[in-house]
Tab-separated table of C-alpha atoms in Angstrom:
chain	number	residue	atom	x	y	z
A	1	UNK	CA	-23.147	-44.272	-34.408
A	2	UNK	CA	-19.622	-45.363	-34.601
A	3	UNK	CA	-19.109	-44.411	-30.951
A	4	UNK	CA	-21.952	-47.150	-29.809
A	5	UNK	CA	-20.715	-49.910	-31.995
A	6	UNK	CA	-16.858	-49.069	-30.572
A	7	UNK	CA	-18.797	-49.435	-26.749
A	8	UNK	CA	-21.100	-52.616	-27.594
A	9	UNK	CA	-18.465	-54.669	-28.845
A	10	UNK	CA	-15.561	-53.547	-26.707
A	11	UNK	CA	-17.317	-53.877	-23.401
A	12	UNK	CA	-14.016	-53.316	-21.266
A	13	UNK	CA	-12.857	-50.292	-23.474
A	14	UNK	CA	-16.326	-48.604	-22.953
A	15	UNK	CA	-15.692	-49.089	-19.141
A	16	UNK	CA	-12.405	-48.048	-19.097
A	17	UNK	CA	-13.148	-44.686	-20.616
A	18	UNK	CA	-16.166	-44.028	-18.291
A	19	UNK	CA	-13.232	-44.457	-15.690
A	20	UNK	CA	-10.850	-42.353	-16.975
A	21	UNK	CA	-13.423	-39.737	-17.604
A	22	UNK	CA	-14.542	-40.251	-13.952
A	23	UNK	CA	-10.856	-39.991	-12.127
A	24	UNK	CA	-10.231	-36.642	-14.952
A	25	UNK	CA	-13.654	-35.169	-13.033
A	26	UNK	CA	-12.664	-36.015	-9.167
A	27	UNK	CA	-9.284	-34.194	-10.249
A	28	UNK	CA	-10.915	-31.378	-11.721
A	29	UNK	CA	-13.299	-31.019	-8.766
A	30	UNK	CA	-10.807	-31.382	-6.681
A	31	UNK	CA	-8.508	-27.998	-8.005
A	32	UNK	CA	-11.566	-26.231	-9.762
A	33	UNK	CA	-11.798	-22.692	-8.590
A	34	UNK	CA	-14.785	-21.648	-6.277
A	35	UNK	CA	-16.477	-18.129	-6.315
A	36	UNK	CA	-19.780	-17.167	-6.257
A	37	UNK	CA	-19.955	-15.107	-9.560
A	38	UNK	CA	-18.028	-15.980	-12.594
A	39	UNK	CA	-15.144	-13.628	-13.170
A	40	UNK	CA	-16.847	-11.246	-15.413
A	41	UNK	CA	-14.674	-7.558	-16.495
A	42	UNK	CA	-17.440	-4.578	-15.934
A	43	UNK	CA	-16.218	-2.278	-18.168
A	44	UNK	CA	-17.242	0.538	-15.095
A	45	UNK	CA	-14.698	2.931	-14.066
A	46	UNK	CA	-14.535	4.828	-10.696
A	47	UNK	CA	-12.666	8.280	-10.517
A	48	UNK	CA	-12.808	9.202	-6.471
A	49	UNK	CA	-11.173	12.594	-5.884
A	50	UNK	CA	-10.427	13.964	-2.233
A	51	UNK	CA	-10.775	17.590	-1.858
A	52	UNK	CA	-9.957	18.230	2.083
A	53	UNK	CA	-12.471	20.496	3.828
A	54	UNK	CA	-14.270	21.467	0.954
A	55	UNK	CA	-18.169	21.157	1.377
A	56	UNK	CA	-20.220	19.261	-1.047
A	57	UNK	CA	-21.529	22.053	-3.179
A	58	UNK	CA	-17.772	23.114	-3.829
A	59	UNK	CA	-16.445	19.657	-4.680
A	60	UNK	CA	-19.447	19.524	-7.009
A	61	UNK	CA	-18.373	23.030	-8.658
A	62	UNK	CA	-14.501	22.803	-8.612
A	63	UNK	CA	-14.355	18.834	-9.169
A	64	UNK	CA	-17.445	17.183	-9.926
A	65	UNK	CA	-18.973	18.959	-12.827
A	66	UNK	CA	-15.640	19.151	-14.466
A	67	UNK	CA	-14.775	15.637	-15.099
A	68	UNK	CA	-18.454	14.362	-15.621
A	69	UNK	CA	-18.382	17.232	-18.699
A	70	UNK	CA	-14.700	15.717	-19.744
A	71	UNK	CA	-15.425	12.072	-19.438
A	72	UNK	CA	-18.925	12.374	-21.119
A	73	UNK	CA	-16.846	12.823	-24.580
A	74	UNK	CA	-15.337	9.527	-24.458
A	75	UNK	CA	-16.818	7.251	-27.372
A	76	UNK	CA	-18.643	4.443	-25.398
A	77	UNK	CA	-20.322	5.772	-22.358
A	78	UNK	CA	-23.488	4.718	-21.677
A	79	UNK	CA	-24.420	6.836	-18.596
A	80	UNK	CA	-22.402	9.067	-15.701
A	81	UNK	CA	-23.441	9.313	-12.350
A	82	UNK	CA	-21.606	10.911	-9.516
A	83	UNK	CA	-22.117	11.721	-5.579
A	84	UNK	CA	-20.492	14.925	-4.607
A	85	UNK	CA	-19.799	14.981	-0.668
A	86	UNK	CA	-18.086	16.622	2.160
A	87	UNK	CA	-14.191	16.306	1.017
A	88	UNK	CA	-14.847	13.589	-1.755
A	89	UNK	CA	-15.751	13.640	-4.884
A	90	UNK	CA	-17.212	10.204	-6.457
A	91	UNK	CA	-17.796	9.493	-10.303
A	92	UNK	CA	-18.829	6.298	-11.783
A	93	UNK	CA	-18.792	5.910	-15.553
A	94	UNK	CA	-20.742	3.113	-17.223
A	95	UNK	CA	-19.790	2.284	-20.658
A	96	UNK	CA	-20.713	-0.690	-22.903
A	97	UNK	CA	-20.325	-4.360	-23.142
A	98	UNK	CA	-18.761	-4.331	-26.661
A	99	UNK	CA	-16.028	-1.901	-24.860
A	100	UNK	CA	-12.850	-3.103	-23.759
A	101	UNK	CA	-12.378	-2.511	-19.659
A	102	UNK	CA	-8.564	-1.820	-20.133
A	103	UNK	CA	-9.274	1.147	-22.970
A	104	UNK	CA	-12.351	2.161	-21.049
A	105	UNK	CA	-10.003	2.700	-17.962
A	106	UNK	CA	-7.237	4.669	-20.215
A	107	UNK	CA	-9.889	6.496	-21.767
A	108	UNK	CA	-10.916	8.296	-18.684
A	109	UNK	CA	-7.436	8.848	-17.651
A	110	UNK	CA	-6.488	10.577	-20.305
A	111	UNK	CA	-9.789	13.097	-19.881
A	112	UNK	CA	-9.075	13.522	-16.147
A	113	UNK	CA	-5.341	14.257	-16.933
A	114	UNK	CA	-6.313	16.916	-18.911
A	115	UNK	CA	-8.474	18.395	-16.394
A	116	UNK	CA	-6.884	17.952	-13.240
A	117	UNK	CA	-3.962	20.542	-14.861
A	118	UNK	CA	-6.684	23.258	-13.917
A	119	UNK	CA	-7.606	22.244	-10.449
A	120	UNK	CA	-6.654	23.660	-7.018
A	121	UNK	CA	-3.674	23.110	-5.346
A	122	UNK	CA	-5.779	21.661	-2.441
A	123	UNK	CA	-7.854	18.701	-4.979
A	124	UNK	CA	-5.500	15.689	-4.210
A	125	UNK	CA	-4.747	13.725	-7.006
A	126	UNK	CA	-8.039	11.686	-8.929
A	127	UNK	CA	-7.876	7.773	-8.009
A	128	UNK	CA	-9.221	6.030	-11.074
A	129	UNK	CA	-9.912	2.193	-10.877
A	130	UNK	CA	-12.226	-0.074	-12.641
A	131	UNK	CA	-15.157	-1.536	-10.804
A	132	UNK	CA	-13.937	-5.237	-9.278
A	133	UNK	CA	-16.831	-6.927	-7.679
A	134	UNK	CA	-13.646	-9.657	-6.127
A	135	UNK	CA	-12.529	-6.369	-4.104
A	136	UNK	CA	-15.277	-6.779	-1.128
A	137	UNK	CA	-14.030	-7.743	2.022
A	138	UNK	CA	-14.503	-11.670	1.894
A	139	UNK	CA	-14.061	-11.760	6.441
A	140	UNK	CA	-14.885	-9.272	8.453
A	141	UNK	CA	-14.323	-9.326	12.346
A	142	UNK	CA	-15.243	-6.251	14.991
A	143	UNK	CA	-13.063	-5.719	18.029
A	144	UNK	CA	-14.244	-4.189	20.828
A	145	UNK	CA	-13.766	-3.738	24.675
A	146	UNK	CA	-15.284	-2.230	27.998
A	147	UNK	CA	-11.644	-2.059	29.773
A	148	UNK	CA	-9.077	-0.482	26.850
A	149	UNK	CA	-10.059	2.610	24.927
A	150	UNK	CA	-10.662	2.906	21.749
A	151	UNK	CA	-6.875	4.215	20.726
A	152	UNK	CA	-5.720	1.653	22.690
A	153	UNK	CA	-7.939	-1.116	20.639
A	154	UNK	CA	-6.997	0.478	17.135
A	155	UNK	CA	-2.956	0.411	18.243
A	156	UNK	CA	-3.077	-3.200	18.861
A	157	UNK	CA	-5.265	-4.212	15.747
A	158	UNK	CA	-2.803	-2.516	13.504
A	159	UNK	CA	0.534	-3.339	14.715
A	160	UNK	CA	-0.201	-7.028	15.485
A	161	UNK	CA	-3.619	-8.789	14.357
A	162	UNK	CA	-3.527	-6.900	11.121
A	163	UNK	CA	0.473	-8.394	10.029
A	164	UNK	CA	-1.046	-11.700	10.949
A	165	UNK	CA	-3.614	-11.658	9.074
A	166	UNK	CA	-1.385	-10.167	6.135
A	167	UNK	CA	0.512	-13.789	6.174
A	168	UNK	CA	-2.453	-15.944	5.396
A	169	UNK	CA	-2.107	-16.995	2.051
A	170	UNK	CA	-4.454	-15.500	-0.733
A	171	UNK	CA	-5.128	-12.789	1.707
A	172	UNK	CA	-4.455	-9.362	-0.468
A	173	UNK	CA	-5.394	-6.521	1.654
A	174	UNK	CA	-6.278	-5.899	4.926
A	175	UNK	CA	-8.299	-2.781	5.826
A	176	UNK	CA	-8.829	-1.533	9.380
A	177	UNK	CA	-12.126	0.365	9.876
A	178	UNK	CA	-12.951	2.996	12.808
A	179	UNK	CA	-9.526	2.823	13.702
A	180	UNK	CA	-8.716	6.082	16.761
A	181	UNK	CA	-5.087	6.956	15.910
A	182	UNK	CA	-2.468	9.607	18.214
A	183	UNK	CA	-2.409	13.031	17.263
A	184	UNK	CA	-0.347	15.806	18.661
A	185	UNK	CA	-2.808	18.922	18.621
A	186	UNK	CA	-1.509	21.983	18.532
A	187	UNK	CA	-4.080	25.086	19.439
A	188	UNK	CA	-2.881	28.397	19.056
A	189	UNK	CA	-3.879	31.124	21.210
A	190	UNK	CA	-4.643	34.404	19.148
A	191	UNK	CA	-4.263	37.030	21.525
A	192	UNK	CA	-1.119	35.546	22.628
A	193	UNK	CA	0.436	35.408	18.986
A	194	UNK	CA	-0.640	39.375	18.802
A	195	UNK	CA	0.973	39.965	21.819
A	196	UNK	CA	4.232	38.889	20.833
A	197	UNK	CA	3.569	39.711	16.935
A	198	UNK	CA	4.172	36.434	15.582
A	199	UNK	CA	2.233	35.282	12.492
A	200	UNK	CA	0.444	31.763	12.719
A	201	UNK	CA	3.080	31.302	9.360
A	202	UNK	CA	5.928	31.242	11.774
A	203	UNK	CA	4.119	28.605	14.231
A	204	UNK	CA	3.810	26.198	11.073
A	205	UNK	CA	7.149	26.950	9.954
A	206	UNK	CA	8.303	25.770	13.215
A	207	UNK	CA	6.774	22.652	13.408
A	208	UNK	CA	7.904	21.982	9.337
A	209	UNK	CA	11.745	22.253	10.552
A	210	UNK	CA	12.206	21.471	13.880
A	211	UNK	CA	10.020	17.887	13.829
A	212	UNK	CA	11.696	15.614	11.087
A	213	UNK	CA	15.124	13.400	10.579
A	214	UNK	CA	17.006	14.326	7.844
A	215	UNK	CA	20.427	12.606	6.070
A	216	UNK	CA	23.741	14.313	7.045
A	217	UNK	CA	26.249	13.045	4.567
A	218	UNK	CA	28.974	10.552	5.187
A	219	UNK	CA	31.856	10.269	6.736
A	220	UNK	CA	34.654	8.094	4.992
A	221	UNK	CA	38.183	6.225	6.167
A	222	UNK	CA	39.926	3.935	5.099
A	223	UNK	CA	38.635	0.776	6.104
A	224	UNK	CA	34.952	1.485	6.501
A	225	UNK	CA	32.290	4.448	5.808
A	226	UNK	CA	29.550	6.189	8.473
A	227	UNK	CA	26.472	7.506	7.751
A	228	UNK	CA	25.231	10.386	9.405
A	229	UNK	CA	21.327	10.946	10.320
A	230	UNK	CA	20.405	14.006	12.044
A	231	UNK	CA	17.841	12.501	14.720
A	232	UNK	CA	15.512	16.009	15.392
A	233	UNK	CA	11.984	13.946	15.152
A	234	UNK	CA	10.322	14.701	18.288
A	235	UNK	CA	9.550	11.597	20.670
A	236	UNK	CA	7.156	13.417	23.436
A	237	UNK	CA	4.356	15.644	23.718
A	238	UNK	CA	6.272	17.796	25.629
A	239	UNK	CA	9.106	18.549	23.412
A	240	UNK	CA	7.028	20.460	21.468
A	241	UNK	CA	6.497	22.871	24.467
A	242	UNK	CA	10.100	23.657	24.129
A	243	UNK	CA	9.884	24.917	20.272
A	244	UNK	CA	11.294	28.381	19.905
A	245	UNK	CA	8.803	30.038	17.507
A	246	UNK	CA	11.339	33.461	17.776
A	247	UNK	CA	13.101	35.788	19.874
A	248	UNK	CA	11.536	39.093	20.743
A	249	UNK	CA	13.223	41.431	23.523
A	250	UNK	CA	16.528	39.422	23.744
A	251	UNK	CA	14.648	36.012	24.835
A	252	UNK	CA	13.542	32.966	23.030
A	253	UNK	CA	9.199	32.480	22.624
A	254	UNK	CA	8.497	29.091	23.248
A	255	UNK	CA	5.517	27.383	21.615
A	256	UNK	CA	4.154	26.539	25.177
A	257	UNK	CA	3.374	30.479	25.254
A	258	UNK	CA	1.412	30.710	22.164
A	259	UNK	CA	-0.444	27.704	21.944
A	260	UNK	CA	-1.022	24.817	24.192
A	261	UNK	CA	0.043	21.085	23.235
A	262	UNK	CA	-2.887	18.478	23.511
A	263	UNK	CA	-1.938	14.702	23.421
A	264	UNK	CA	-5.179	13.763	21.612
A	265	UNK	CA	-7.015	12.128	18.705
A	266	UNK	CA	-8.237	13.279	15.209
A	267	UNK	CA	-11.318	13.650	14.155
A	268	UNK	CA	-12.967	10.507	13.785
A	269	UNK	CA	-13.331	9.995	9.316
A	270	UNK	CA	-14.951	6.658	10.075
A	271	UNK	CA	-16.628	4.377	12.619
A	272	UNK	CA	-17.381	0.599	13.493
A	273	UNK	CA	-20.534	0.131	15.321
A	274	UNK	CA	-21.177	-3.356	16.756
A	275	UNK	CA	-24.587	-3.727	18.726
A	276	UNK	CA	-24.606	0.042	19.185
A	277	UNK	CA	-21.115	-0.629	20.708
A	278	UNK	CA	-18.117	1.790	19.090
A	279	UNK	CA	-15.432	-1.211	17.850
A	280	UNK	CA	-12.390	-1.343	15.403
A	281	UNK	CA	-13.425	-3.524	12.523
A	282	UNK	CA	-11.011	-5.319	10.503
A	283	UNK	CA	-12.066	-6.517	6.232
A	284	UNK	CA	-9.726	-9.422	4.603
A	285	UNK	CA	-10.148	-8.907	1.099
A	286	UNK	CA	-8.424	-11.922	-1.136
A	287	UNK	CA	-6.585	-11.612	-4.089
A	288	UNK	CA	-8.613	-11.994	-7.232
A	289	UNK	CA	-7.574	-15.644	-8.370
A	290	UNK	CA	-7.822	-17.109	-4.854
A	291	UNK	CA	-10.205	-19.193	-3.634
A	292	UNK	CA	-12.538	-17.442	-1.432
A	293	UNK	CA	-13.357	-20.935	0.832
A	294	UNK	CA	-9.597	-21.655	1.611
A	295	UNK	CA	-8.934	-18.163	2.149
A	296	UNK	CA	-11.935	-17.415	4.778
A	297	UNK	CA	-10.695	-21.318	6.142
A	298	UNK	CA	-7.040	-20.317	6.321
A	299	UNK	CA	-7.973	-16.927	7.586
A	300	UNK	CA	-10.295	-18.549	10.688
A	301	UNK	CA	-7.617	-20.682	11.441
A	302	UNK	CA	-5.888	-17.609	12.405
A	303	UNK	CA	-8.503	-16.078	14.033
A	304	UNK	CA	-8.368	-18.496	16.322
A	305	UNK	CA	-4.906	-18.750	17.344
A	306	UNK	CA	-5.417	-14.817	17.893
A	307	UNK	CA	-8.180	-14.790	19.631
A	308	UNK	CA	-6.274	-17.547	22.439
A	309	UNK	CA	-3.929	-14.235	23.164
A	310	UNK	CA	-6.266	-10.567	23.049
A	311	UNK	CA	-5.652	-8.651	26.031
A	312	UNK	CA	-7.835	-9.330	29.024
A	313	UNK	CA	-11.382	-7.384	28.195
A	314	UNK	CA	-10.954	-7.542	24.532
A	315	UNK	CA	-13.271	-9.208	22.147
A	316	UNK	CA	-13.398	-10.733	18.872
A	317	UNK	CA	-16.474	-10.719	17.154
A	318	UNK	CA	-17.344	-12.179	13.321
A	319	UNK	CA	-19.550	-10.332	11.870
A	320	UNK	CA	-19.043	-10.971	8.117
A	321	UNK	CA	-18.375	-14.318	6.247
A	322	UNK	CA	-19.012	-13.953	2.626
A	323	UNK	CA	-18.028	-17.659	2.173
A	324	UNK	CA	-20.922	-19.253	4.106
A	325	UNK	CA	-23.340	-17.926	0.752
A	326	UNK	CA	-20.764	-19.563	-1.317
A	327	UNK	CA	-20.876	-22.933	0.740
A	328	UNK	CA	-24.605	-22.861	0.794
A	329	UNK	CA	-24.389	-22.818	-3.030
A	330	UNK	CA	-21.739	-25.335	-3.612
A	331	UNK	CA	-23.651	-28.089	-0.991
A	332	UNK	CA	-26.860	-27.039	-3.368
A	333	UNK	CA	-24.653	-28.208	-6.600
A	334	UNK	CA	-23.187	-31.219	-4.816
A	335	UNK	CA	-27.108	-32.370	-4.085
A	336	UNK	CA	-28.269	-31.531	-7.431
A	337	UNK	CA	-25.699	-33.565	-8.983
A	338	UNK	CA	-26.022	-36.890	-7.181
A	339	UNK	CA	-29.711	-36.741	-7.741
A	340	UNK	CA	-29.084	-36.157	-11.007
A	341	UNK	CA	-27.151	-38.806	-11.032
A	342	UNK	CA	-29.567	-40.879	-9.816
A	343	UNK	CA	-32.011	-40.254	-11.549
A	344	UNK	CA	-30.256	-41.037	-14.521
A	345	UNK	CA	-29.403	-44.307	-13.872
A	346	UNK	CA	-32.819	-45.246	-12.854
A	347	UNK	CA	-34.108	-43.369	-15.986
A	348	UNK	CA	-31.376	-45.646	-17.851
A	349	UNK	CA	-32.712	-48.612	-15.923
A	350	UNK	CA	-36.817	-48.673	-16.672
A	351	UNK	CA	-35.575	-48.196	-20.901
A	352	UNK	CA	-33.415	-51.522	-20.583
A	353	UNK	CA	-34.719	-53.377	-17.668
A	354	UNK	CA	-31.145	-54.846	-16.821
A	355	UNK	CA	-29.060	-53.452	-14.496
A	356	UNK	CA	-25.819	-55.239	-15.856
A	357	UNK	CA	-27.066	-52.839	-19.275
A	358	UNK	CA	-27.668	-50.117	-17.250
């Protein structure tokens, strides 16, 4: 071949290129992307739809049935399947290889649009997204304490570990799991509403007007311009005592006489469990053209600093690294190519006996 005579007479060019070639690989290596899958598009749509305090046999009536008997139209599918639970309706729709994921995606959204016009006023709008496998959390880390409660835990996660975590580059999203937020609770008393004949409508009605800020307008002179913001958001739990609900025999009702005021907690919607231990759990998920191994690095990096300043009692536990699989895998490719290398040059070797040859 032209390409051996060009190497066996121009010993020195030969050479040269198999160095070029070899400083164009160490580069490569060296800024080559690293993931554990190759970035592949499932053309695999999800359609979640809340549907508050509905059980599961209603979502699967009003929500469920609807847009599996919509979507199963749509030139393509391959299968439907769907879980219908407590508040949530879940739908995943399979379609084939040969079909494109961004038309398989506006495909569905056009059938749910069409349905959704006949829901409820209570369905929340359908979330439709295509299936990303690069959307798992990529770090996970569990927080958790004998000393602070769990509100306490969940306030500190979110207003300062979570932002720093938000900075790391590559990071995308940060998602805080089992997290025990403040809630002002308001339970009415029945007999007391019928006592002073006020509707539970006027109680909400209440709490819609007299608990928000709200713009006022302007005011303007001639050398500079105010704005005006009516401040009527309520700070403390007690304020809301104070709430006239109406006036009946002359005298103002307070709320404090119809209901009483409990500085609680919702109900808990999810839950971190470390050890049998309740914890708030925080997932970094990366943006999909980073590189998982410098963002987990980066990410740890900043774990640490963090963990130097938790409150006393409060610890910080790892409990997911998705980039130690991806490691593993890499250090397997690293071995299997110097062996191969290796072998090749003693394979090389025993066909021309010479090692200057070889």
């Amino acid at each position: 071949m032209w390409l051996t005579r060009i190497s066996i007479n121009n010993p020195v060019f030969a050479a040269m290129m198999m160095m070029a070639l070899m400083v164009f690989g160490l580069f490569a290596y060296r800024d080559i992307g690293v993931e554990e899958f190759p970035d592949i598009s499932f053309p695999f749509v999800v359609v979640t739809t809340p549907y508050p305090g509905a059980s599961p046999e209603v979502v699967e009536s009003d929500v469920t049935r609807k847009i599996e008997e919509a979507v199963n139209t749509i030139a393509g599918v391959k299968q439907v399947f769907s879980y219908s639970y407590e508040g949530r309706s879940l739908i995943f729709v399979e379609f084939f290889l040969d079909v494109p994921v961004t038309v398989a995606v506006q495909d569905v959204r056009d059938k749910v649009a069409l349905v959704k016009a006949g829901f409820r006023d209570e369905i929340n709008e359908p979330i439709i997204e295509r299936f990303n496998p690069s959307a798992m959390p990529v770090l996970s880390y569990a927080f958790t304490s004998d000393i602070l409660a769990p509100r306490e835990i969940s306030t500190y996660v979110e207003q300062r570990i979570k932002k720093q975590f938000q900075t790391v580059t590559g990071v995308g999203k940060v998602d805080v799991i089992g997290a025990v937020k403040r809630e002002i609770r308001v339970l009415v008393r029945p007999e007391q509403l019928r006592a002073y004949s006020i509707g539970i409508d006027q109680v909400v009605r209440t709490l819609q007007t007299e608990n928000q800020e709200l713009p006022a307008g302007t005011i303007s002179s001639t050398q500079s311009e105010l704005i005006v913001q009516l401040r009527g958001r309520l700070r403390e739990p007690s304020d809301f005592r104070r709430l006239i609900v109406a006036q009946r025999a002359g005298g103002p009702v307070y709320l404090e006489q119809v209901a009483e005021i409990v500085d609680g907690e919702p109900e808990a919607e999810s839950m971190a469990l470390v050890n049998g231990r309740r914890a708030v759990s925080l997932d970094i998920v990366k943006t999909s053209d980073a590189n998982t191994i410098e963002v987990v690095r980066d990410a740890k990096e900043v774990a640490e600093e963090i963990r130097k300043t938790l409150p006393n009692g409060m610890q910080m536990v790892l409990v997911a690294d998705s980039a130690k699989s991806i490691q593993n895998s890499l250090d397997d490719v690293k071995k299997t190519l110097v062996e191969g290398a290796i072998l090749a040059v003693l394979i090389v070797f025993l066909f021309l006996g010479s090692w200057r040859s070889t």
